[in-house]
Coordinates of C-alpha atoms in Angstrom, one line a residue:
X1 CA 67.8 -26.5 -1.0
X2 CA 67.2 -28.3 -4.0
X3 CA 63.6 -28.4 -3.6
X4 CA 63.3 -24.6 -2.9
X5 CA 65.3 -24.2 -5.9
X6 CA 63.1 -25.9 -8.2
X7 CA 59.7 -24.3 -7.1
X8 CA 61.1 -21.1 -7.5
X9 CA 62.3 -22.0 -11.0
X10 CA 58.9 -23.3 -11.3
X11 CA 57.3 -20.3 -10.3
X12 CA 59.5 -17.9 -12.4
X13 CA 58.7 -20.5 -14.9
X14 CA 54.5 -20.3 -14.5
X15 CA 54.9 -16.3 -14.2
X16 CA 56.8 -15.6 -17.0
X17 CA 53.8 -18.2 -19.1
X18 CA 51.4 -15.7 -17.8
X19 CA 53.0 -12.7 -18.7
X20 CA 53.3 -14.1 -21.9
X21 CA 50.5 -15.8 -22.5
X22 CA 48.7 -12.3 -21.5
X23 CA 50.9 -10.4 -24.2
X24 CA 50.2 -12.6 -26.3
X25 CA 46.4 -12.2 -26.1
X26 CA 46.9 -8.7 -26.0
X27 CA 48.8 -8.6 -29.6
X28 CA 46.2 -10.8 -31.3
X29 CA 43.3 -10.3 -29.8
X30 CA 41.0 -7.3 -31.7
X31 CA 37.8 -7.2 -30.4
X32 CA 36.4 -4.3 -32.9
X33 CA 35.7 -7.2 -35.3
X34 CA 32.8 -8.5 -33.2
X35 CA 31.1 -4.9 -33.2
X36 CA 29.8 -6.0 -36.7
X37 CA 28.8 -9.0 -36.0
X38 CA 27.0 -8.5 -32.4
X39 CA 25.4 -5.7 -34.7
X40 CA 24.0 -8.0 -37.0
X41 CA 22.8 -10.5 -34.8
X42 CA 21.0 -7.8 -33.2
X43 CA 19.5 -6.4 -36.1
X44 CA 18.5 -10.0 -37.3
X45 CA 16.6 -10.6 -33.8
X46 CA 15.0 -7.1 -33.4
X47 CA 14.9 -5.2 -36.4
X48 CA 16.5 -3.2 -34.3
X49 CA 20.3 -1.0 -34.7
X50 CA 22.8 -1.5 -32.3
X51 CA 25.4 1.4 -33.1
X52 CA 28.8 1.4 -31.3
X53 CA 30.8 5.0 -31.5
X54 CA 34.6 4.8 -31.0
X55 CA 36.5 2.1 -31.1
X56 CA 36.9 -0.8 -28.4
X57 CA 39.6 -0.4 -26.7
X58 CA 41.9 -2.6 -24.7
X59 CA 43.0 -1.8 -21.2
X60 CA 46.2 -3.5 -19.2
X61 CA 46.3 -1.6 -16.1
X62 CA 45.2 -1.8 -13.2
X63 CA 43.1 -4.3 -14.5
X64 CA 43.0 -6.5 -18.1
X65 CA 39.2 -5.0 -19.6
X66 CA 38.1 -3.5 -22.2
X67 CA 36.6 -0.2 -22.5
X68 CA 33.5 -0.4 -25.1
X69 CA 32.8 3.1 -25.3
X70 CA 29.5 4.9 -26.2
X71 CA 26.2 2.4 -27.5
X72 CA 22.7 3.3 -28.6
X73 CA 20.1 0.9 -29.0
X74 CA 17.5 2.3 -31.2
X75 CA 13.6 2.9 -30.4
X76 CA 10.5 1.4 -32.1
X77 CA 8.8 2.7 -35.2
X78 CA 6.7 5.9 -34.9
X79 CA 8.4 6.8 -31.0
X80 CA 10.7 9.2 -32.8
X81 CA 14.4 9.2 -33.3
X82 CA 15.7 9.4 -29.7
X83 CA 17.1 5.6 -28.5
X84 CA 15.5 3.0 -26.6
X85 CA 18.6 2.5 -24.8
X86 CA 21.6 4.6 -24.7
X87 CA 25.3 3.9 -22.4
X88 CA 27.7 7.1 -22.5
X89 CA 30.5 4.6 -21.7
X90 CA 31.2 0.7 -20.6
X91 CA 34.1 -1.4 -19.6
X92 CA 34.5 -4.7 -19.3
X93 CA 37.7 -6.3 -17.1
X94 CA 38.4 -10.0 -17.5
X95 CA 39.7 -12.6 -14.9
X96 CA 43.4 -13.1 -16.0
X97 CA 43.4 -16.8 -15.1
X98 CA 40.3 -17.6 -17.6
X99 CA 43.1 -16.3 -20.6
X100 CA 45.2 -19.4 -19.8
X101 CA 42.6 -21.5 -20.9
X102 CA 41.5 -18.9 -23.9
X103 CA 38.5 -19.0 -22.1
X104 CA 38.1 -15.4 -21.1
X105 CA 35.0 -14.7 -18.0
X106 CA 33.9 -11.4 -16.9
X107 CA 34.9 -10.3 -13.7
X108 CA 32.9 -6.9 -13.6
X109 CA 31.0 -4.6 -15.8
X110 CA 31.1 -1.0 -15.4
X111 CA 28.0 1.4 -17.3
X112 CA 28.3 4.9 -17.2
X113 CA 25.7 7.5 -18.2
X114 CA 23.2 3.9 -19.0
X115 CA 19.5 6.0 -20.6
X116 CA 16.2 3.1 -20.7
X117 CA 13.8 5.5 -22.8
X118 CA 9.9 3.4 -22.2
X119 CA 7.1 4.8 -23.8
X120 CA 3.5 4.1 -24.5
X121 CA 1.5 5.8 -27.4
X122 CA -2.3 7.1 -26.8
X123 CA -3.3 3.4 -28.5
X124 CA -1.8 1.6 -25.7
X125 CA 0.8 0.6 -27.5
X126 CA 4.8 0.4 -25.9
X127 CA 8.1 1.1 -27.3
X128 CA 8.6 -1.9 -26.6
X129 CA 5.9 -5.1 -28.0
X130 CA 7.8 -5.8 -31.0
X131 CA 10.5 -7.0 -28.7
X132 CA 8.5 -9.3 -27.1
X133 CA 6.1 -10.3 -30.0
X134 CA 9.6 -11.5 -32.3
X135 CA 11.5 -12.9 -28.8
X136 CA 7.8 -15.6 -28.7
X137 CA 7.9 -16.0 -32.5
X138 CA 11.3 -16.9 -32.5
X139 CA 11.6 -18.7 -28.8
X140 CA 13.1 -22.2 -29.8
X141 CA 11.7 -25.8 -29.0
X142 CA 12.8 -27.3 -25.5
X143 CA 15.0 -30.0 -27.0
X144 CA 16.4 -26.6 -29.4
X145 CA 17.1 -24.4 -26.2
X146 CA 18.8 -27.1 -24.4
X147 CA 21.3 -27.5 -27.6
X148 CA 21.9 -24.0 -28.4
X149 CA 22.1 -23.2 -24.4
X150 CA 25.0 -26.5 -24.1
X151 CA 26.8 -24.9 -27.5
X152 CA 26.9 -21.3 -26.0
X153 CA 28.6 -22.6 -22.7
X154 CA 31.2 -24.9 -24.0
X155 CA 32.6 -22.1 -26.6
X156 CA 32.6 -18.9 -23.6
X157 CA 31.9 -19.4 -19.6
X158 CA 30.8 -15.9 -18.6
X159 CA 30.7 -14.7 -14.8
X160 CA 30.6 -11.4 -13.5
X161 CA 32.3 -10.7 -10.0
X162 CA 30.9 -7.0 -10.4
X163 CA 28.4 -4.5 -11.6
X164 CA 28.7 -1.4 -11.1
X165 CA 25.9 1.4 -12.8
X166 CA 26.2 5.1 -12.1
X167 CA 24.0 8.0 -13.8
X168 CA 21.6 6.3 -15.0
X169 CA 18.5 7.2 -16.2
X170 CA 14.8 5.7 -16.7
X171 CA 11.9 7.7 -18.9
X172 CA 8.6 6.7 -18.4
X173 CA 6.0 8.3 -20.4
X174 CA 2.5 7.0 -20.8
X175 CA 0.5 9.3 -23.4
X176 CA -2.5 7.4 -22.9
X177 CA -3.0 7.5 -18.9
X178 CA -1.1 11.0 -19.0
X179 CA 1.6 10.3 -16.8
X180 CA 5.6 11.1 -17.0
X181 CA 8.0 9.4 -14.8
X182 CA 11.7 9.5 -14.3
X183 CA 13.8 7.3 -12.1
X184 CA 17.5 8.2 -11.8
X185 CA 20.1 5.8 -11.0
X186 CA 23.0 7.4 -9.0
X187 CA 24.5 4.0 -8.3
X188 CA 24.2 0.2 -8.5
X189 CA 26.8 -2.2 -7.1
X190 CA 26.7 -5.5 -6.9
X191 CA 29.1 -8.2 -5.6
X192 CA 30.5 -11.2 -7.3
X193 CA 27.0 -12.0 -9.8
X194 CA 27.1 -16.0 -9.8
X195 CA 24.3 -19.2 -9.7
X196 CA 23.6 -20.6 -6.2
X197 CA 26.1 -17.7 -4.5
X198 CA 25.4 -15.2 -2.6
X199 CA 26.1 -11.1 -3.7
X200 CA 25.7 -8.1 -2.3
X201 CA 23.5 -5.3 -3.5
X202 CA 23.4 -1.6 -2.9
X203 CA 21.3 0.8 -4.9
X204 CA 20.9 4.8 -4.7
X205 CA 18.3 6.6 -6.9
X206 CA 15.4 8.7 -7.2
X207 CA 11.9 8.4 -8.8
X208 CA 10.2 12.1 -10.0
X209 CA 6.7 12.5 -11.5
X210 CA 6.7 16.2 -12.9
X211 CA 4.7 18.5 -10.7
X212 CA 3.5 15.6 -8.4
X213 CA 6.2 14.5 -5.9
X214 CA 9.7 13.0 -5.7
X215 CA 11.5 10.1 -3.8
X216 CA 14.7 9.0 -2.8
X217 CA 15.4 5.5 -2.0
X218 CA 18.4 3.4 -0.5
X219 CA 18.5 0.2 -1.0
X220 CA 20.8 -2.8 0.6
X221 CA 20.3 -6.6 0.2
X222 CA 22.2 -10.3 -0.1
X223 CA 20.7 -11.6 -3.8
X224 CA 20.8 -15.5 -3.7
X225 CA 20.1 -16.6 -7.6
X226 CA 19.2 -20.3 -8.1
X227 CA 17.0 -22.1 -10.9
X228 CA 13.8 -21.7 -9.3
X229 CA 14.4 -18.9 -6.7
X230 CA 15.3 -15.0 -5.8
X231 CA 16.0 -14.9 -2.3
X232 CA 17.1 -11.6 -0.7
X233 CA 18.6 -11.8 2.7
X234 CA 18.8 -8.6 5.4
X235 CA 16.6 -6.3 2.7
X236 CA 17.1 -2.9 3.7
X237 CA 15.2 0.3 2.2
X238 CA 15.3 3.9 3.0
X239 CA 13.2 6.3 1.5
X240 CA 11.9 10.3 1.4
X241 CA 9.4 11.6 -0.6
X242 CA 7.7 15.3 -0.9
X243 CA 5.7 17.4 -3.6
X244 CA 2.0 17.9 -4.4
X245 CA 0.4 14.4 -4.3
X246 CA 2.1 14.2 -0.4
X247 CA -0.1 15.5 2.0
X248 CA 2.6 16.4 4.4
X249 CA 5.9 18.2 4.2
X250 CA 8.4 15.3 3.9
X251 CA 7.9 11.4 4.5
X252 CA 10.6 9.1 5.7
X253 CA 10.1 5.3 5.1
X254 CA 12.2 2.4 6.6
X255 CA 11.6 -0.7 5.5
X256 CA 13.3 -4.2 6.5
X257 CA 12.1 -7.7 5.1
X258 CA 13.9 -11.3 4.2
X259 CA 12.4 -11.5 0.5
X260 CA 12.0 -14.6 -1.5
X261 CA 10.3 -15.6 -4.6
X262 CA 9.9 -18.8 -6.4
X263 CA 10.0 -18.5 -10.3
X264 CA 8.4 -21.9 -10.6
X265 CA 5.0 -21.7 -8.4
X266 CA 4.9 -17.5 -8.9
X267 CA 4.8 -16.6 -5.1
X268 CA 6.2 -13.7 -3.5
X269 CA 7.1 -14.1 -0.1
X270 CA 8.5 -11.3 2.5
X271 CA 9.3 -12.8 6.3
X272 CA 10.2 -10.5 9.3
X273 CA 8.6 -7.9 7.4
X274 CA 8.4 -4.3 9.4
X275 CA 8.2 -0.5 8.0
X276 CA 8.2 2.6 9.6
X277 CA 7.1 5.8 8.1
X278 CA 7.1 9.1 9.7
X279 CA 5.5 12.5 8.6
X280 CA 5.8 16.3 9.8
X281 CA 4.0 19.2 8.2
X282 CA 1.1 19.2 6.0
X283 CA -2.1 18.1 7.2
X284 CA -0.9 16.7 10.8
X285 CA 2.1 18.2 12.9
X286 CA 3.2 14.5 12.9
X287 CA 2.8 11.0 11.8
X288 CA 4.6 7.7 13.0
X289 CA 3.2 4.3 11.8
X290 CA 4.9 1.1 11.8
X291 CA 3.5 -2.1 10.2
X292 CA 4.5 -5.8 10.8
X293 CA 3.6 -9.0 9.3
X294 CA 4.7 -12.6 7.4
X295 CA 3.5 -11.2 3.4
X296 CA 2.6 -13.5 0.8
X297 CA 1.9 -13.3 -2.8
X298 CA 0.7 -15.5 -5.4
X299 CA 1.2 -13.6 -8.4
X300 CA -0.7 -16.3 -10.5
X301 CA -4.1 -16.3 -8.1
X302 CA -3.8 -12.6 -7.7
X303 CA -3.9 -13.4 -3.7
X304 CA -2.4 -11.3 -1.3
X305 CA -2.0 -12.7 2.4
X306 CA -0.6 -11.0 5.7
X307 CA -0.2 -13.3 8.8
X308 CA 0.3 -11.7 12.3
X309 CA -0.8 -8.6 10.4
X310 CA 0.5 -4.9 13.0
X311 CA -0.3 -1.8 12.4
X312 CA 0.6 1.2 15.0
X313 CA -0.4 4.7 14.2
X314 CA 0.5 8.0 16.4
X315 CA -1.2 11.0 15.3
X316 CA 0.2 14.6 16.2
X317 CA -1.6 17.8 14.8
X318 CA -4.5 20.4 14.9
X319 CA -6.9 18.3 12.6
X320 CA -7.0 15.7 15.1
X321 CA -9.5 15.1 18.1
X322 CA -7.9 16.4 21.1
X323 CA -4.6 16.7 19.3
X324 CA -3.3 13.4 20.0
X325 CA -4.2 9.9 19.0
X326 CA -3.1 6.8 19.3
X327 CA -4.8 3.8 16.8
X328 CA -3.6 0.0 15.5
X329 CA -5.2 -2.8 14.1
X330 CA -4.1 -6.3 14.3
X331 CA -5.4 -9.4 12.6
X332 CA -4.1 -13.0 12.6
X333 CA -4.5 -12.9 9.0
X334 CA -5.6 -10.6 5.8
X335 CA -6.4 -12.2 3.2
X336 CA -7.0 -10.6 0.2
X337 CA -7.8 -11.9 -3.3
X338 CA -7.8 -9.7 -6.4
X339 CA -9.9 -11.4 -8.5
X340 CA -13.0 -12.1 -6.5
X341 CA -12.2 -8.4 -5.3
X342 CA -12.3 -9.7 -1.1
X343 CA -10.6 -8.7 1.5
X344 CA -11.0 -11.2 5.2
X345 CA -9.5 -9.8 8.4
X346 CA -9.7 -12.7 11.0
X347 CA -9.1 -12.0 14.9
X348 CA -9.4 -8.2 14.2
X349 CA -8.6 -6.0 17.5
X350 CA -9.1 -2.4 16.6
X351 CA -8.0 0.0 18.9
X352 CA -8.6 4.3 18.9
X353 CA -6.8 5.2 21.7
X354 CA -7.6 3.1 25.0
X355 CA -10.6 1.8 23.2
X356 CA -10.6 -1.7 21.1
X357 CA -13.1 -3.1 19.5
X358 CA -12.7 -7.3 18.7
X359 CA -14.3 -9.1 15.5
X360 CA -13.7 -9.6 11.7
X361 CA -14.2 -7.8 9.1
X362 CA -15.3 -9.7 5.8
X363 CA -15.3 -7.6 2.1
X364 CA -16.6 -10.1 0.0
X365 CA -17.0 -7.3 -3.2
X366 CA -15.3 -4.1 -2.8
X367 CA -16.0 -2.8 -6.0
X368 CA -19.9 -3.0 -5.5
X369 CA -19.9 -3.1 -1.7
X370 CA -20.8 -6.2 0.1
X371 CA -19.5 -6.2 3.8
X372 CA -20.1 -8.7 7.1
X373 CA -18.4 -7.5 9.8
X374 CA -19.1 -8.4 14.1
X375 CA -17.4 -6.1 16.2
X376 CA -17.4 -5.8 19.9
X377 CA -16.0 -3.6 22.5
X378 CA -16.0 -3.3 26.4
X379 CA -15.8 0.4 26.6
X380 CA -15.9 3.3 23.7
X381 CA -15.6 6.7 25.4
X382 CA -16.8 8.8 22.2
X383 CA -16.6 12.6 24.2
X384 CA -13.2 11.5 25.4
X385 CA -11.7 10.5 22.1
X386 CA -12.8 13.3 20.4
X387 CA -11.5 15.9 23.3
X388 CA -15.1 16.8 24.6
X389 CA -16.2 17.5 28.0
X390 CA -19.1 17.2 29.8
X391 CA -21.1 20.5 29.3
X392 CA -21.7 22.6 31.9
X393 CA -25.5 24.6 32.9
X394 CA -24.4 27.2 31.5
X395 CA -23.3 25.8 28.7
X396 CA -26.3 24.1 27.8
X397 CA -28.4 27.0 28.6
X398 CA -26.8 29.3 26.4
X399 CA -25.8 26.9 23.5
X400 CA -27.3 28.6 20.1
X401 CA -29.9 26.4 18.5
X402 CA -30.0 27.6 14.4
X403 CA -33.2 28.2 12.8
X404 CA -31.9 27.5 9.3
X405 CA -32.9 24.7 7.4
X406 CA -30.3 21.8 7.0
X407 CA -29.8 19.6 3.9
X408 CA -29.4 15.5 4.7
X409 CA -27.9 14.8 1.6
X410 CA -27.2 11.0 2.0
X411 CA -24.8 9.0 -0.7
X412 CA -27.6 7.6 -2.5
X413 CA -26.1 5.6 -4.9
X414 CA -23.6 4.3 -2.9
X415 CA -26.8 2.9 -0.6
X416 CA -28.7 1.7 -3.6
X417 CA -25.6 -0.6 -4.4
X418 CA -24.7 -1.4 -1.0
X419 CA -24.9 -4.8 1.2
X420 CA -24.1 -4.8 4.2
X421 CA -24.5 -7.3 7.2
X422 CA -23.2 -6.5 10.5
X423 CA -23.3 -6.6 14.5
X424 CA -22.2 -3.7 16.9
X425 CA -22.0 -4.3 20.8
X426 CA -20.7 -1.9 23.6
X427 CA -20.3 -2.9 27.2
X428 CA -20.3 0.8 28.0
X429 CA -20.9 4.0 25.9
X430 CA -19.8 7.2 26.5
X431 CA -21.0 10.2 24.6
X432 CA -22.6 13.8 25.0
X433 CA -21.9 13.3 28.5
X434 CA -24.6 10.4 28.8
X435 CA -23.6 6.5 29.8
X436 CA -25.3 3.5 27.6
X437 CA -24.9 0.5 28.9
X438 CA -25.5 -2.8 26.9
X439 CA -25.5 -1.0 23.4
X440 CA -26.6 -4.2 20.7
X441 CA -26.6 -2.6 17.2
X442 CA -28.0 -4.8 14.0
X443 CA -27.1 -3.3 10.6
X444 CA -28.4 -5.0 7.3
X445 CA -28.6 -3.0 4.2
X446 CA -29.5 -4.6 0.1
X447 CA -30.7 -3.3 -3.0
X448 CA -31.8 0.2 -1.4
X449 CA -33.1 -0.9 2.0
X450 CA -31.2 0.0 5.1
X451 CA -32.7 -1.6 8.0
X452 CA -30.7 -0.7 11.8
X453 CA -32.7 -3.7 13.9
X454 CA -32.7 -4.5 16.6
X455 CA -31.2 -1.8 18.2
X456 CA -31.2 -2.4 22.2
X457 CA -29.5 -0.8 25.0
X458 CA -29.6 -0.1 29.0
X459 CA -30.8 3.6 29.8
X460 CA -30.5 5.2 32.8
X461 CA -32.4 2.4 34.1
X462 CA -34.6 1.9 31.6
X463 CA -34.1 -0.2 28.6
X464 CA -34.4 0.7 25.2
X465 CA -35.3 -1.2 22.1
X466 CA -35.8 -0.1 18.3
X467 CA -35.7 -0.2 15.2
X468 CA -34.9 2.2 12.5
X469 CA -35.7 1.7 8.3
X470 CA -34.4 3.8 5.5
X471 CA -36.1 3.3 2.0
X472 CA -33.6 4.8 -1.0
X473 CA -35.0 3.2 -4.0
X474 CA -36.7 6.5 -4.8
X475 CA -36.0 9.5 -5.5
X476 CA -36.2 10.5 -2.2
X477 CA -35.3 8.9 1.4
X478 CA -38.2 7.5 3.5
X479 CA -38.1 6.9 7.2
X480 CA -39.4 4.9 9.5
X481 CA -38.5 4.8 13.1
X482 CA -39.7 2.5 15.9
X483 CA -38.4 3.0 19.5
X484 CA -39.4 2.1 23.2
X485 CA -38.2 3.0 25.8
X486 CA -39.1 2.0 29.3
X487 CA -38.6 2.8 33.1
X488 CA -36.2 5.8 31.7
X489 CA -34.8 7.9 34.7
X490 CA -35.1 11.8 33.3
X491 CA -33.5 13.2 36.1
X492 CA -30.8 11.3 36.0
X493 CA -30.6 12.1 32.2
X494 CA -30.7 15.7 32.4
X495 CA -28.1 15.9 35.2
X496 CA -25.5 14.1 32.6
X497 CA -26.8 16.2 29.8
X498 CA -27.6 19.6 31.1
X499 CA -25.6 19.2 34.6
X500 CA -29.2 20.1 35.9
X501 CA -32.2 17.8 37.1
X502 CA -35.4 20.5 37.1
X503 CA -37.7 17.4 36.1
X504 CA -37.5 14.1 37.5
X505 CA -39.8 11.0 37.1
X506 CA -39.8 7.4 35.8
X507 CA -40.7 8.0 32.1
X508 CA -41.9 5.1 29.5
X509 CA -41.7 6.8 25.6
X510 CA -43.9 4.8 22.8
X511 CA -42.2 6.2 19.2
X512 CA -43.4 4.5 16.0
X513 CA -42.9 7.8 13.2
X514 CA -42.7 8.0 9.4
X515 CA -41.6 10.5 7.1
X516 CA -39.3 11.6 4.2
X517 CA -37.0 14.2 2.2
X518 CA -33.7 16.0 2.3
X519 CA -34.3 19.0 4.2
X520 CA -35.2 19.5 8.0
X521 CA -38.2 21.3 6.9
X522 CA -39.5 18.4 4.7
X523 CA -38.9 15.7 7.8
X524 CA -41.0 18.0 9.8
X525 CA -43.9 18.5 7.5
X526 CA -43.9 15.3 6.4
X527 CA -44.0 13.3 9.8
X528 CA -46.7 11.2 10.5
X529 CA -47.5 8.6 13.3
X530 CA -47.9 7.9 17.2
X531 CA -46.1 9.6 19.6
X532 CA -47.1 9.0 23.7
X533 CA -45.3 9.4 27.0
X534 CA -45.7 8.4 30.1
X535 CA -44.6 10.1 33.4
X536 CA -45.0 8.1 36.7
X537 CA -44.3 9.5 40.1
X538 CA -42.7 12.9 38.1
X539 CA -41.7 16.3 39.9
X540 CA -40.8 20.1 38.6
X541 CA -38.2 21.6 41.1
X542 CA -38.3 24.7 42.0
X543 CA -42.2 25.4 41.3
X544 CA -44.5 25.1 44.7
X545 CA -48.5 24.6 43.0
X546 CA -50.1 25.5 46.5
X547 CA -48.0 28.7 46.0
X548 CA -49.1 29.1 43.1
X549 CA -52.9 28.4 43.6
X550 CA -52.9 30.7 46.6
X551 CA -51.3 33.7 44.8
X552 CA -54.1 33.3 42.1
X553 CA -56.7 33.7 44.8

């Protein structure tokens, strides 16, 4: 009994020390007299005024805090008079067991109504560079910081168990590159804010560029804050977005990713990375396209890498072949660096529906274009992936053949700058009705000369090789086309063309033509070479010459 006695005299004892100790603080404490002061070290460090309206009051319930009122913060010479930084109202609360060691720590911060005004002039110059040019100035030596940063800690330990933002609002306007953006923060709440601890995050706002589009985004994550790391844990984002620059009706984007980056070595890294996005209206009926991959970014080498890189793409709508398609790429690896302007896809399988081709894709200059590439595929059915059919006779026979003449404009400069060296091979090939067996297509292209050889392929039992040159370096296109083909079965060719065989034969074509222009009429008038063909063992059906002779008679 005795003991129970004494710990609850000992506990009376403590409380009442609290209560006074809190009054106590309560009575003497007047925080007004630092509004000068933090306004002068402000004004010392920026050039800058820090203006507080109201007074500071002191709250006791439910929580011990402060309410600081209304603060502006104001903007740069020659941005005009409205602040850099603006908060309608701000409380601060304070963990009561920090007063008994007069050592008071922030348990949360609350900012109402918080307005970040950024703004660059049509010189390229921000609101903001005189903050950064007088925070390098003035940035102390090592041994300095270390002092000042020991001195600053052993007078006041701050820690924040809370932030909590709501209405707060971001202006973005860039003069010189004509653009006005606005991000509006309904709310930011965080969890206990301390080194090496774990906090939850939850953010709710909207980003709107004025006659362009607008987005909403959700956004829930664990924050892990350490010396040389920012690790977020279970990253979740949801986002919409519609307006002019969105070529569809709405957009919905999911996104879910365990982020980390290292402040030492500058690298970004995002593992168990995957995003969905789906799209109705607009140019397709719908879109749904998920992508997958281990990211990495080194923000220092400007290099961007994606391992066990997924794409998946479902297209719905009536600007798509058929109506329907399914396409993904995969890669073991992107790799993409910014500075040498390259991008390397490695183990590429590209699919279009239940065709894939296999390869890599190398862009060793994507600013002036200079591209390798080797892709192969088993089978590419090109009438079945765009939603054609075989024609029928009639069909064919009554197809209207245009008499107009017909521009080929081709993207001459973009040929004069291009390099390109690549190899195409299909098993099987599938298009206008007609099966290609064994297709082998060379491409090499540099400074203005775009050279398709060899081309070779199996033809209705005949094979096929050639070669085809185009010369842009002038001001006009030249041509130069080389083909033979041998052994060619035209029966069997006109029956999968024309779904009729009136000629048949085994048919050997010797090509080797040259000519130039823009227009039709100009390749026709300008063609020039050898042209012979070859018919062995050839028949007409339906035309009897004996009938024919006799009825002349």
């Amino acid at each position: 009994m005795n003991i129970i006695k004494i710990l609850l005299i000992s506990l009376v004892a403590l409380l009442l020390f609290v209560v006074g100790a809190v009054g106590i603080f309560a009575i003497t404490f007047d925080a007004n007299k630092y509004k000068q002061d933090l306004s002068g070290i402000v004004k010392h460090k920026t050039n800058r005024d820090l203006s507080f309206q109201g007074d500071i009051e002191l709250t006791l319930y439910p929580v011990l805090g402060m309410k600081l009122g209304s603060m502006t913060f104001s903007n740069a010479p020659g941005f005009g008079d409205q602040p850099m930084l603006a908060v309608n109202h701000a409380s601060v609360s304070v963990d009561v067991l920090s007063l008994l060691s007069f050592n008071p720590q922030v348990a949360e911060l609350i900012m109402d109504g918080l307005s970040i005004n950024l703004q660059t002039n049509k010189r390229g110059k921000t609101n903001w560079d005189d903050l950064v040019t007088q925070s390098k100035q003035k940035t102390p030596s090592k041994d300095k910081a270390v002092t000042i940063k020991a001195d600053v800690e052993s007078e006041l330990e701050v820690a924040f168990d809370g932030v909590v933002i709501t209405n707060a609002n971001l202006l973005w306007s860039d003069v010189k590159a004509g653009v006005d953006y606005q991000i509006n923060i309904e709310s930011l709440l965080t969890g206990k804010i301390a080194e090496n601890q774990s906090f939850p995050l939850q953010l709710n706002m909207a980003v709107t560029s004025l006659n362009e589009f607008t987005s909403t985004i959700q956004l829930k994550s664990d924050v892990l804050l350490d010396d040389q790391k920012v690790t977020l844990t279970s990253l979740s984002v949801e986002s919409s977005a519609t307006g002019a620059l969105i070529p569809f009706d709405n957009v919905l984007l999911k996104l879910n990713s365990d982020v980390e980056f290292s402040t030492v070595t500058n690298q970004l890294g995002l593992s168990a990375f995957s995003t969905n996005i789906s799209a109705k209206g607009g140019a397709l009926q719908n879109l749904q396209t998920s992508l997958a991959g281990e990211i990495g970014f080194d923000l220092d080498k400007q290099q961007l890498t994606i391992g066990a890189l997924d794409i998946q793409t479902e297209l719905e709508g009536g600007a798509v072949p058929d109506g329907k398609m399914k396409a993904s790429i995969s890669a073991s690896q992107l790799n993409m660096q910014m500075k040498k302007r390259s991008v390397k896809l490695d183990d590429l399988v590209l699919a279009l529906n239940e065709n894939k081709f296999k390869g890599f894709v190398k862009v060793l200059d994507y600013a002036q274009p200079n591209i390798k590439f080797k892709l192969k595929a088993e089978h590419f059915d090109v009438d079945k992936l765009m939603g054609e059919a075989a024609k029928s006779e009639e069909e064919a026979q009554t197809e209207v053949v245009t008499t107009d003449d017909v521009q080929i404009q081709l993207p001459m400069e973009l040929l004069r700058s291009l390099k390109l060296q690549g190899e195409l091979e299909v098993g099987t090939l599938i298009t206008q009705g007609l099966t290609i067996n064994n297709v082998i297509l060379n491409t090499n292209a540099d400074k203005g000369l775009i050279n398709l050889a060899p081309i070779k392929m199996d033809l209705y039992d005949g094979a096929y090789a050639g070669a085809v040159k185009i010369n842009v370096k002038g001001k006009q296109p030249v041509y130069s086309v080389k083909k033979k083909l041998s052994s060619f079965q035209v029966g069997h060719f006109l029956q999968d063309f024309m779904a009729d065989d009136p000629v048949s034969g085994d048919a050997n074509f010797d090509i080797n033509l040259t000519t130039k222009g823009e227009w039709l009429s100009e390749l026709k008038s300008n063609l020039n070479g050898d042209l012979s063909i070859l018919v062995k063992d050839g028949s007409l059906k339906g035309f009897n010459l004996r009938h024919k002779l006799e009825s002349a008679k």
